[in-house]
mmCIF file of C-alpha atoms in Angstrom:
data_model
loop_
_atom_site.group_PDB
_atom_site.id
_atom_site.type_symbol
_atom_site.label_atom_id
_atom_site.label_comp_id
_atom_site.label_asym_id
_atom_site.label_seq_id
_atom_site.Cartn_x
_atom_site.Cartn_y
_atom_site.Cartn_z
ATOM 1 C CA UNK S 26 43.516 92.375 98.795
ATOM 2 C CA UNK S 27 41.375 95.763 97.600
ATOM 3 C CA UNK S 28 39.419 95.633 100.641
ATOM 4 C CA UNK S 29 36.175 93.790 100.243
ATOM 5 C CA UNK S 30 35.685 90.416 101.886
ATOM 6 C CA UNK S 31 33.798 87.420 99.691
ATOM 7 C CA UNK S 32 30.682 87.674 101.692
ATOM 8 C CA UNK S 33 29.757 84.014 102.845
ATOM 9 C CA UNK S 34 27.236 84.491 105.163
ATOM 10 C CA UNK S 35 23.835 86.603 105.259
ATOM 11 C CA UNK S 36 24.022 90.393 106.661
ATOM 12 C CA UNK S 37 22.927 89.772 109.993
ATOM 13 C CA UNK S 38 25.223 87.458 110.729
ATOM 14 C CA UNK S 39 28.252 89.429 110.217
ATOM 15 C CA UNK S 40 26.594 91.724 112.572
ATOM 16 C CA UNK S 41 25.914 89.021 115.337
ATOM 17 C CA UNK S 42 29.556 88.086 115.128
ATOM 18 C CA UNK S 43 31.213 91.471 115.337
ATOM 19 C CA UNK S 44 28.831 92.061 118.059
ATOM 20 C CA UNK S 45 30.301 88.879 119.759
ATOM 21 C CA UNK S 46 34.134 90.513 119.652
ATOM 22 C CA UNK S 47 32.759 93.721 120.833
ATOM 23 C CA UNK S 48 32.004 91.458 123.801
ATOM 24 C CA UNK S 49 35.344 90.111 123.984
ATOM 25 C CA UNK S 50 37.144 93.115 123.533
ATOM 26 C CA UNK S 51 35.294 94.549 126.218
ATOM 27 C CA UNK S 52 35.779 92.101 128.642
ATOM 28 C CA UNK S 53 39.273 91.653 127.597
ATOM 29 C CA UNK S 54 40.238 95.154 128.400
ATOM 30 C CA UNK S 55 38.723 95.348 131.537
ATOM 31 C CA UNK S 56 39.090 92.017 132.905
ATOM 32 C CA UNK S 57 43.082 92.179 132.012
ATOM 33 C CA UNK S 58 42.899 96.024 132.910
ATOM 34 C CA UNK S 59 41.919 94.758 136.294
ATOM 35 C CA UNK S 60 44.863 92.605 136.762
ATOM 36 C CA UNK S 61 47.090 94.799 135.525
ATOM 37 C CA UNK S 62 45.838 97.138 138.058
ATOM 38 C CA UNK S 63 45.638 95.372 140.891
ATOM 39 C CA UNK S 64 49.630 94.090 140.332
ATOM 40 C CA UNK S 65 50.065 97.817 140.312
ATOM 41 C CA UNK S 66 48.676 98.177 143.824
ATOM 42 C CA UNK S 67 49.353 95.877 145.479
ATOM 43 C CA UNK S 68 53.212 95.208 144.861
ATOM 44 C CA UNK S 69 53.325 92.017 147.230
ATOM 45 C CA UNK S 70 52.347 89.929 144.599
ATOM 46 C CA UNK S 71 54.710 90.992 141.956
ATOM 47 C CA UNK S 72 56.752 87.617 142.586
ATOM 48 C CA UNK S 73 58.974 86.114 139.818
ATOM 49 C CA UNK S 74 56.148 83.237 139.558
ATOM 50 C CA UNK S 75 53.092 86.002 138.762
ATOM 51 C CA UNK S 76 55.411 87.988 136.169
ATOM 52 C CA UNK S 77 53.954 85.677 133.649
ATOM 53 C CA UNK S 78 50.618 86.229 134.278
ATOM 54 C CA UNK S 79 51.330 90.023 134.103
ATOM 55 C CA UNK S 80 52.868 89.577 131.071
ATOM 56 C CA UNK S 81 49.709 87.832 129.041
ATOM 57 C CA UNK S 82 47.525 90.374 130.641
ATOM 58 C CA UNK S 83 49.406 93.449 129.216
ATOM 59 C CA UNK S 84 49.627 91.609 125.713
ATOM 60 C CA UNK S 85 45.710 91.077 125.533
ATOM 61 C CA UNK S 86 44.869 94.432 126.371
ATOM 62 C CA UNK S 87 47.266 95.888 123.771
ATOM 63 C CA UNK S 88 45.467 93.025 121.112
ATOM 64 C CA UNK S 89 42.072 94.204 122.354
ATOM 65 C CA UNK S 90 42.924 98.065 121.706
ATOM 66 C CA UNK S 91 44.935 97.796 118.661
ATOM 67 C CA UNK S 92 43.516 94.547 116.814
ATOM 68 C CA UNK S 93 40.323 93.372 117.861
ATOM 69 C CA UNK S 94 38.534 96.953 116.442
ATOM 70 C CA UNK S 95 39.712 95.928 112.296
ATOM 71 C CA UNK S 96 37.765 92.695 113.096
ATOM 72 C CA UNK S 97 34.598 94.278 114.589
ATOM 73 C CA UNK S 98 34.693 97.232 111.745
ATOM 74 C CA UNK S 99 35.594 93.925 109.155
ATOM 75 C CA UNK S 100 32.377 92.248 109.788
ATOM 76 C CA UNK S 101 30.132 95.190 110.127
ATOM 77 C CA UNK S 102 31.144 97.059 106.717
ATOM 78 C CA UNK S 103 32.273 93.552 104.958
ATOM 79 C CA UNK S 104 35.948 94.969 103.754
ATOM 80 C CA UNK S 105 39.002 95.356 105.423
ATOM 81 C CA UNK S 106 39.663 99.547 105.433
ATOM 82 C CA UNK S 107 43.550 99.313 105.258
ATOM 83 C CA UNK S 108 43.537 96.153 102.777
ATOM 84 C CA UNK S 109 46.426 93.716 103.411
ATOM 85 C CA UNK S 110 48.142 96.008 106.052
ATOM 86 C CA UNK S 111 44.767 95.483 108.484
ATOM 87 C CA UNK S 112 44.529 91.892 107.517
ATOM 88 C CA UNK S 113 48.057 91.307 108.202
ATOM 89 C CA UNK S 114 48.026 92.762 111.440
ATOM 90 C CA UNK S 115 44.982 91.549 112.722
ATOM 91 C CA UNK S 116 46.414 87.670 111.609
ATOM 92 C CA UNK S 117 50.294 88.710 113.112
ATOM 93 C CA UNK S 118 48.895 90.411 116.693
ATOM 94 C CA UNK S 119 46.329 87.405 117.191
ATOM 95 C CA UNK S 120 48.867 84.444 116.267
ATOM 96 C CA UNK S 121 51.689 86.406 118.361
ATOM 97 C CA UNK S 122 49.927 86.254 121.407
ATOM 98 C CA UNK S 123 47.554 83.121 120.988
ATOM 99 C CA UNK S 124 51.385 81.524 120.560
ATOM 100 C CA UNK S 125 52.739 83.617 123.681
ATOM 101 C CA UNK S 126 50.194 81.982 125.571
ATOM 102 C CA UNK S 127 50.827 78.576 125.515
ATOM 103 C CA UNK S 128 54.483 79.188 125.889
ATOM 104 C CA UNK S 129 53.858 81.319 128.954
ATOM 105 C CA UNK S 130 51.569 78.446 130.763
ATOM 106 C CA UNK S 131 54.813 76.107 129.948
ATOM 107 C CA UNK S 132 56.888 78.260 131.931
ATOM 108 C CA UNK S 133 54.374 78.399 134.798
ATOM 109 C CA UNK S 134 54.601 74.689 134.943
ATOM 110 C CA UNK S 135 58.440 74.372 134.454
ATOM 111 C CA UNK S 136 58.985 77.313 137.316
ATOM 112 C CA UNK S 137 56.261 74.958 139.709
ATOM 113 C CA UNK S 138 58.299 71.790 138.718
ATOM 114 C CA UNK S 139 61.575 73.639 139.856
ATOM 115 C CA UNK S 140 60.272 74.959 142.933
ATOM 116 C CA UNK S 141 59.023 71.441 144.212
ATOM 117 C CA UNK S 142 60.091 68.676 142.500
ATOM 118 C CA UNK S 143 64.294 70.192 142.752
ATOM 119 C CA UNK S 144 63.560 72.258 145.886
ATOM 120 C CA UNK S 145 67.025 70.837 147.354
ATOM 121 C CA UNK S 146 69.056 72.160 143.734
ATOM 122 C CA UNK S 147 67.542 75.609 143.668
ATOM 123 C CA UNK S 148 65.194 77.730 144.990
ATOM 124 C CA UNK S 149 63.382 78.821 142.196
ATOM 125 C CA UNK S 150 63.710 81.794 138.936
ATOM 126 C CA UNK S 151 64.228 84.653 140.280
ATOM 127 C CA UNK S 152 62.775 88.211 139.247
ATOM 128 C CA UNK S 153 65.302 88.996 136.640
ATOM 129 C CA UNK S 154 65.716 85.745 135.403
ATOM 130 C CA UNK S 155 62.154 85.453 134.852
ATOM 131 C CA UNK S 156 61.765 88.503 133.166
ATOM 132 C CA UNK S 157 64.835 87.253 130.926
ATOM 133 C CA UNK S 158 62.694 84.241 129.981
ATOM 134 C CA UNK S 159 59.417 86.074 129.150
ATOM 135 C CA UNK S 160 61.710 88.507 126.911
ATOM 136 C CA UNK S 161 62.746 85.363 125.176
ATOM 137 C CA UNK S 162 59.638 83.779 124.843
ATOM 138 C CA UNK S 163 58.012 87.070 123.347
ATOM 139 C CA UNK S 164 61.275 87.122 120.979
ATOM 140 C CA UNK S 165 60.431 84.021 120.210
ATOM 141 C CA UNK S 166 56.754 84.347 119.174
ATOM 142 C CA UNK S 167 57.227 88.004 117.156
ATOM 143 C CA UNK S 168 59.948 86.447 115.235
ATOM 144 C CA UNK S 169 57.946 83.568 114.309
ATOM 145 C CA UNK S 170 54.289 85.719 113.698
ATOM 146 C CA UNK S 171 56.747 87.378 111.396
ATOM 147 C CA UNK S 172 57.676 84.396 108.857
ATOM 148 C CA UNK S 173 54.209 84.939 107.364
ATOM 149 C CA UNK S 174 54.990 88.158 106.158
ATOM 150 C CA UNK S 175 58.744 86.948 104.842
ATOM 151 C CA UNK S 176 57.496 85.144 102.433
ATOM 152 C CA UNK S 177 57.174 81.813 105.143
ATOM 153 C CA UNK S 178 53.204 80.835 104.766
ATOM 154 C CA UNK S 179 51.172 83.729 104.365
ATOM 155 C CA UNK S 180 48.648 85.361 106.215
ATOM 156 C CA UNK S 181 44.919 85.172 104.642
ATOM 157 C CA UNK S 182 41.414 85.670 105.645
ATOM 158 C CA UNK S 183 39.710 82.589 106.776
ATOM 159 C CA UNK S 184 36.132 81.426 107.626
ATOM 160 C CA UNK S 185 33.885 84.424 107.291
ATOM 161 C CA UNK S 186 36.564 86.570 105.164
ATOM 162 C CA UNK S 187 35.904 89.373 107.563
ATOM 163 C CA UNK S 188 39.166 87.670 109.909
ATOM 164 C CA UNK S 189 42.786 87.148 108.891
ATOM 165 C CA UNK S 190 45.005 84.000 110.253
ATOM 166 C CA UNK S 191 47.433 81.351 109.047
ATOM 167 C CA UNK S 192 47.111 79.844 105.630
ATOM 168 C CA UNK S 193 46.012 76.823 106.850
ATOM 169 C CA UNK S 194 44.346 75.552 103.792
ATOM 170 C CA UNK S 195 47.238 75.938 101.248
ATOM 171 C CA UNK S 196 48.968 73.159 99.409
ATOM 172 C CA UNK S 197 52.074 74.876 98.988
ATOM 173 C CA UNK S 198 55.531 72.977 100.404
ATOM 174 C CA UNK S 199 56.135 76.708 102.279
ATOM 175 C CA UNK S 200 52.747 76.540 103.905
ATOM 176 C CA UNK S 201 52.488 72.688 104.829
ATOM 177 C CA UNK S 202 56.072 73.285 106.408
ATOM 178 C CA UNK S 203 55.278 76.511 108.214
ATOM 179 C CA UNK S 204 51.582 74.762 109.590
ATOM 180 C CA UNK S 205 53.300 71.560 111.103
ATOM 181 C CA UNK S 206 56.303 73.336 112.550
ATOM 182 C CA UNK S 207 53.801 76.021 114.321
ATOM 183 C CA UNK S 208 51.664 72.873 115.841
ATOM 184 C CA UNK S 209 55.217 70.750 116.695
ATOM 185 C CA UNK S 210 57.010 73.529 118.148
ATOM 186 C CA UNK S 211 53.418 75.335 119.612
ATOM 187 C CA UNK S 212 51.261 73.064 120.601
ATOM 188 C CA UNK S 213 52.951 69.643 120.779
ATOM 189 C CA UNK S 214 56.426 70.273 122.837
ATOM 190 C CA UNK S 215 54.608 73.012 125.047
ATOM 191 C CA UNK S 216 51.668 70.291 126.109
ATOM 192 C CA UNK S 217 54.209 67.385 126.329
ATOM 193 C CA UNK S 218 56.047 69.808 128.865
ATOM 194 C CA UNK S 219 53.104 70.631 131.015
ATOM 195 C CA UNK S 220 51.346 67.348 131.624
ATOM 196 C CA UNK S 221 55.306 66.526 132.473
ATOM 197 C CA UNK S 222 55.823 69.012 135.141
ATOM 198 C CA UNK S 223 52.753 68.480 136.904
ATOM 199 C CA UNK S 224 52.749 64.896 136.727
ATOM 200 C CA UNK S 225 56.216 64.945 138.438
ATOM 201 C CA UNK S 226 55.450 67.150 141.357
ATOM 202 C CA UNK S 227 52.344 64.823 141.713
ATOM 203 C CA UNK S 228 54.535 62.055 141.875
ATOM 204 C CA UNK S 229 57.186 63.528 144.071
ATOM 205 C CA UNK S 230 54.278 65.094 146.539
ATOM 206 C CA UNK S 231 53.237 61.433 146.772
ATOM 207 C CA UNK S 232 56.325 59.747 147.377
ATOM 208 C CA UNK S 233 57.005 62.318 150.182
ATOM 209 C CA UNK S 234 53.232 61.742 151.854
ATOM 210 C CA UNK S 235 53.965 58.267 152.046
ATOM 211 C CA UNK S 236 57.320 58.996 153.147
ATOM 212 C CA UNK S 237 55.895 60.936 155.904
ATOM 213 C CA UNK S 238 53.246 58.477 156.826
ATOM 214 C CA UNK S 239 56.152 56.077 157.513
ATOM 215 C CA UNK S 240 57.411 58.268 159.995
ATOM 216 C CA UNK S 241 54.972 60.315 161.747
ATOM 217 C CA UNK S 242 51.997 58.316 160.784
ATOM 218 C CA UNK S 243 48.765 59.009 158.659
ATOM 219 C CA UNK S 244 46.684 60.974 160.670
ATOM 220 C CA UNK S 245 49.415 63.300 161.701
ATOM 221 C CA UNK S 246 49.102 66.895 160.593
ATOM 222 C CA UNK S 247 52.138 66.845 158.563
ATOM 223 C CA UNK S 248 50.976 63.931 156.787
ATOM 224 C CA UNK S 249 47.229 65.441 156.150
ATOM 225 C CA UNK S 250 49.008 68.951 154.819
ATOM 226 C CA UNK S 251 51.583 66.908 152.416
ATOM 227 C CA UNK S 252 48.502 64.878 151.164
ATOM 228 C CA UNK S 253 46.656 68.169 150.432
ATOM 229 C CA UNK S 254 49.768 69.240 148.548
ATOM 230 C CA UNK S 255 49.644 66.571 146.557
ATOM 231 C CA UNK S 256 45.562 66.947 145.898
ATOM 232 C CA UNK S 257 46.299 70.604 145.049
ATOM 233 C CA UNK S 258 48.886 69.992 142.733
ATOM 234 C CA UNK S 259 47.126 67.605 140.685
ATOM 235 C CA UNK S 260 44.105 69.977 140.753
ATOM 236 C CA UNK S 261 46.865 72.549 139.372
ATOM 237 C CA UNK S 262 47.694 70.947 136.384
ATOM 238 C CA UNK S 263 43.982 70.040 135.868
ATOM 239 C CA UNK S 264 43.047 73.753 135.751
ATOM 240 C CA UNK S 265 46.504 74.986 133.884
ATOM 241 C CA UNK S 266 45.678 72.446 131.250
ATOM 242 C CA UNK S 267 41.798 72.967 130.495
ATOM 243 C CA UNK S 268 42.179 76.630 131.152
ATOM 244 C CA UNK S 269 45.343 77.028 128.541
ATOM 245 C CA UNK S 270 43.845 75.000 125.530
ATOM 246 C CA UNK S 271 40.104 74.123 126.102
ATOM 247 C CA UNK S 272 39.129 77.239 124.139
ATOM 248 C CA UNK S 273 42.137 76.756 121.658
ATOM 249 C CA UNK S 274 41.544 73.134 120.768
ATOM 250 C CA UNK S 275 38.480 72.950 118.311
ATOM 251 C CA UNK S 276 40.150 75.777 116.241
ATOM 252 C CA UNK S 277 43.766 74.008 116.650
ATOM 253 C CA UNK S 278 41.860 70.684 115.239
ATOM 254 C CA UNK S 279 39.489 72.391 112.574
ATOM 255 C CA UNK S 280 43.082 74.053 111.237
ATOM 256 C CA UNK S 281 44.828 71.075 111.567
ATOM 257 C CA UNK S 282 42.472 69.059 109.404
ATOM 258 C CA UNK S 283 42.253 71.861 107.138
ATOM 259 C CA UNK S 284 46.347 71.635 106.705
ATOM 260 C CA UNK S 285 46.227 68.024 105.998
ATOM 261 C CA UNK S 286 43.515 66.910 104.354
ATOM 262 C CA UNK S 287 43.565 68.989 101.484
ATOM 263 C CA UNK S 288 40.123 67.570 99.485
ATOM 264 C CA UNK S 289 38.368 67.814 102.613
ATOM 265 C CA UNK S 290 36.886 71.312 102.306
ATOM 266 C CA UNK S 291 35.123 72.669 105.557
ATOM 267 C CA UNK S 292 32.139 74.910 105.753
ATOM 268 C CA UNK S 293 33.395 78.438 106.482
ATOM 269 C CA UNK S 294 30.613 78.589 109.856
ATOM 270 C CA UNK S 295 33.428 76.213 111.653
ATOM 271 C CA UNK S 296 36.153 78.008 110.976
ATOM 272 C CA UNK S 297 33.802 81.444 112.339
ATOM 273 C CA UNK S 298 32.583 79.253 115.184
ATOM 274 C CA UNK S 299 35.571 77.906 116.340
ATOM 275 C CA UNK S 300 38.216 81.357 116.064
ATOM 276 C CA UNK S 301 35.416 83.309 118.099
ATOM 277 C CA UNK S 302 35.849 80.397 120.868
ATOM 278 C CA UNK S 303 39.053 80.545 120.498
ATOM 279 C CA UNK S 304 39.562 84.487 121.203
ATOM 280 C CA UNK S 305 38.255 84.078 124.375
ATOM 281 C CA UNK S 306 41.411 83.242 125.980
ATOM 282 C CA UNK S 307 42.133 86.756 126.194
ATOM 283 C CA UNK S 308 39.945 86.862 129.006
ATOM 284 C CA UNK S 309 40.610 83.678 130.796
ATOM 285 C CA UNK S 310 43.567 84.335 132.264
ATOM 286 C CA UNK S 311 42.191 87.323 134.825
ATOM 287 C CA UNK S 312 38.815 85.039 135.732
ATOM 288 C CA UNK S 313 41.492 82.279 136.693
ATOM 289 C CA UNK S 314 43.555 84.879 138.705
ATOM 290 C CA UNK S 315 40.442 85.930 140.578
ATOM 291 C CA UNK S 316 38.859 82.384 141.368
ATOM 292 C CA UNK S 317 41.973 80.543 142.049
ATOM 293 C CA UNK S 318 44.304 82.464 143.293
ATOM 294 C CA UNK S 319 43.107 83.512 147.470
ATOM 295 C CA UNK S 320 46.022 86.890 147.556
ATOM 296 C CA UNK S 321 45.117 87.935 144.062
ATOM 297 C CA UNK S 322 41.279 88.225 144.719
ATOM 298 C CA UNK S 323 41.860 89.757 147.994
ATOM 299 C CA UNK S 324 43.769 92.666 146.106
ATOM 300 C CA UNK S 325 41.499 92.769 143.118
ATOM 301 C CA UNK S 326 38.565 93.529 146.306
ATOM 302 C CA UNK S 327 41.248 96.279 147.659
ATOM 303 C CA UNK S 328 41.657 97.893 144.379
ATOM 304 C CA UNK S 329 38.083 98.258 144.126
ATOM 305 C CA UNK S 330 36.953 98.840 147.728
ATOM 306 C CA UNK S 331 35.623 96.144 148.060
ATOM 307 C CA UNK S 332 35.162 94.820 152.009
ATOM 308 C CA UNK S 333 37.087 92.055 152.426
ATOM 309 C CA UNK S 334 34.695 90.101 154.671
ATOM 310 C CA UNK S 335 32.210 90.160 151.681
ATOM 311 C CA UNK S 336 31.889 86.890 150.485
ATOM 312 C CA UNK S 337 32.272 85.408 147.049
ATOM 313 C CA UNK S 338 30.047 82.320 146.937
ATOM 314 C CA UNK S 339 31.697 80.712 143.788
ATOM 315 C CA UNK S 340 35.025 81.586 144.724
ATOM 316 C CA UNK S 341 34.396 79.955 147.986
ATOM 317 C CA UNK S 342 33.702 76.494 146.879
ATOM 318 C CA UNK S 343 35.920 76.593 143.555
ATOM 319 C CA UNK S 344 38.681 77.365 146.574
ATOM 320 C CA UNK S 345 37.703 73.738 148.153
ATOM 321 C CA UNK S 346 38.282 72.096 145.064
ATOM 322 C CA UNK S 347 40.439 73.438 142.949
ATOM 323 C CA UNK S 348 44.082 75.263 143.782
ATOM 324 C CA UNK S 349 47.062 76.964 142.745
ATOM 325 C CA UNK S 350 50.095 76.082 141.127
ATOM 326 C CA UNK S 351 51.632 76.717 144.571
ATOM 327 C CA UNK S 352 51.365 75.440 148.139
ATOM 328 C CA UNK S 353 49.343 77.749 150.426
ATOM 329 C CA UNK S 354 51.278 79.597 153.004
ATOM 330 C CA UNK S 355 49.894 77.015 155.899
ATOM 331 C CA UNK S 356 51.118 74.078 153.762
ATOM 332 C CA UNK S 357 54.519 76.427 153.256
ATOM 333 C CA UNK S 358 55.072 76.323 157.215
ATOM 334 C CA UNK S 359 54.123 72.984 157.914
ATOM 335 C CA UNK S 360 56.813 71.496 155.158
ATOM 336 C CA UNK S 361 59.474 73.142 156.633
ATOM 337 C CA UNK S 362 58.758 71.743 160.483
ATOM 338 C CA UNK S 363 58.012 68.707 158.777
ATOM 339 C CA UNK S 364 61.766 68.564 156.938
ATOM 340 C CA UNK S 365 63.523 68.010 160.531
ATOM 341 C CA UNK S 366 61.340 64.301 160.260
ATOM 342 C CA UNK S 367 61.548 63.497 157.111
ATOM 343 C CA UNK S 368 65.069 63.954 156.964
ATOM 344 C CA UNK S 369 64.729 66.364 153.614
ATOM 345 C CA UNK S 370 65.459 69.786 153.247
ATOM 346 C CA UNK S 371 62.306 72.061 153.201
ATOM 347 C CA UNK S 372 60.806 73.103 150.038
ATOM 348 C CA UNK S 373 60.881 76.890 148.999
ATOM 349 C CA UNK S 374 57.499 76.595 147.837
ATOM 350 C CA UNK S 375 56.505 80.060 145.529
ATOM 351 C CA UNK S 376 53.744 81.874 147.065
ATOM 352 C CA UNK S 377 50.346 82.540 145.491
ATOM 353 C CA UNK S 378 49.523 84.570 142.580
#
C-alpha cells in the first residue's frame, strides 16, 4: 500500500465519517477514563468479578489514543500516512480488542454461573485467579490478531478504503480458513457459552423459588427475594447479551456473507455503515457500568462530587427493570437466613460491580 485509499465515496462524506470516530474516540476516552477512575477511587469495588470490566475499559482507551486517530486522519486526507504499518495496526488493535470483548463477557457469565449455580463446590474466582484468566484471554486474542500479519489472512482496507480489517472478501484457502475459525472460535463458542450460563442460573434460581415456596410458602419474604433473583438474573443475561453483540452483529453478518458468498459483491456504504456501529462498543461497557450497576454509579457521583441524594431519573427506572449479573446485597442476606429452611447451603453471591 503507497498510501492513498481508492476513494469510493464523495468528499464530504469521508469528512462526516471521520467526524463520527472523532465522536467515538471522544466518548471512548472519557467514558472508559471515567471507569477507570472511579475503580481507582474507590477500591471497594475492585472485586475479582469487576476485574473484567476494568480490563476492557483500559484496552479501549489505549485503542482510542493509539488507533482510532490513523482512522480519523485516513478519512479526512484519503491515504493512510504510514502505508501498511498504519493500516495494519489500525486492523490488529481494533480486531484484538473487538475479540477481547466477547471473550471477556463469556467470563462474566461463566464467573456468575460459578457463583450461583455451584455455590456449594466453590465460592467463586478469586482475585489472582481472575487476573490469570484475563492474562490468558488477552494472550489469546494478540496471538490470534497476529496470524494476519504471519502470513494467516491478511489485513486490508475495507468499505470506504480509509479503514483496515480482516480480509473478509478473499477467496484464498488461508483466508476462508482464518474467517470461519475467527467466527467458530469468536463468536459461536463464546455466545453458545453465555446464553448457557445464564439460562442455568435461571433455571437453578427457579427450582430453588419453588423449592422455597414448598416450605415457607409464596408470599413469604424469602420466597418474594428468591423470585426476584431469579427475575434479575434473567434480566442479566438479557442485558449481557444485547449489550455484548447488538452493535457487533450487522458487521459480524455483512462480513460473514462477504466470506461466503463470494459473487455476491456488497456496496462499500454497508461495510462503512456497519464498522462505525460496530466501534461503538468501546463505549458501551462504562454506560452499562453506570446504569446497571447501583455501587458503581454511586462512586462514579463520588469521583465527581456529585451529591449522592441527586437523582438520576433514567437510572432510577432502568434499576426497576433491569439488574446485575449479581444478587443485590438485600437478596445476599436473605439467601443465607433462608439456607437454614431450605436445607441448602447459602450462596456466596459476588457483589455488584
Amino acid at each position: 500500500m503507497d498510501g492513498e485509499i481508492t476513494e469510493v465515496f464523495d468528499h464530504y462524506i469521508y469528512n462526516i465519517i471521520a467526524a463520527f470516530y472523532i465522536i467515538i474516540m471522544l466518548a471512548t476516552i472519557v467514558l472508559n477514563g471515567i471507569v477507570i477512575a472511579t475503580f481507582h477511587k474507590v477500591r471497594s469495588l475492585l472485586t475479582s468479578a469487576s476485574f473484567p470490566i476494568l480490563s476492557l475499559a483500559v484496552a479501549d482507551c489505549l485503542l482510542a489514543v493509539t488507533a482510532m486517530p490513523l482512522g480519523i486522519a485516513a478519512n479526512t486526507s484519503r491515504r493512510w500516512f504510514l502505508g501498511d504499518v498504519g493500516c495494519n495496526w489500525y486492523a490488529f488493535s481494533h480486531t484484538v480488542v473487538g475479540l477481547s470483548s466477547i471473550l471477556h463477557h463469556a467470563v462474566i457469565a461463566v464467573e456468575a454461573w460459578r457463583r450461583i449455580v455451584q455455590a456449594m463446590k466453590t465460592s467463586g474466582t478469586g482475585k489472582r485467579g481472575m487476573i490469570t484468566i484475563i492474562l490468558v484471554v488477552w494472550g489469546v486474542v494478540i496471538t490470534w490478531g497476529c496470524m494476519p500479519l504471519f502470513s494467516w489472512s491478511s489485513y486490508v482496507p475495507e468499505g470506504s478504503g480509509a479503514v483496515c480489517s480482516i480480509n473478509w472478501k478473499s477467496a484464498q484457502p488461508a483466508d476462508i480458513s482464518y474467517v470461519i475459525c475467527t467466527f467458530v472460535l469468536f463468536l459461536f463458542v463464546p455466545v453458545i457459552v453465555i446464553i448457557a450460563s445464564y439460562a442455568a442460573i435461571s433455571h437453578d434460581l427457579q427450582m430453588m423459588a419453588e423449592q422455597t415456596q414448598k416450605n415457607v410458602g409464596r408470599n413469604a419474604q424469602m420466597t418474594v427475594a428468591r423470585l426476584a433473583a431469579k427475575k434479575k438474573s434473567v434480566w442479566t443475561g438479557v442485558i449481557m447479551f444485547v449489550a455484548a453483540f447488538f452493535v457487533w452483529i450487522p458487521y459480524a453478518v455483512v462480513s460473514f456473507i462477504s466470506a461466503v458468498e463470494k459473487p455476491l459483491k456488497l456496496p462499500a456504504v454497508t461495510f462503512a455503515i456497519t464498522a462505525m456501529f460496530a466501534k461503538t462498543f468501546a463505549f458501551i461497557n462504562p454506560i452499562i457500568c453506570f446504569f446497571w450497576y447501583k455501587k458503581f454509579r454511586d462512586g462514579t457521583k463520588k469521583l465527581l462530587g456529585i451529591s449522592q441524594n441527586l437523582v438520576f431519573p433514567l437510572a432510577a427506572i432502568l434499576r426497576k427493570t433491569t439488574v446485575t449479573a449479581y444478587v443485590n446485597e438485600d437478596v445476599k442476606n436473605q439467601t443465607f437466613e433462608e439456607s437454614a429452611h431450605v436445607g441448602r447451603p447459602p450462596i456466596p453471591v459476588a457483589g455488584r460491580q
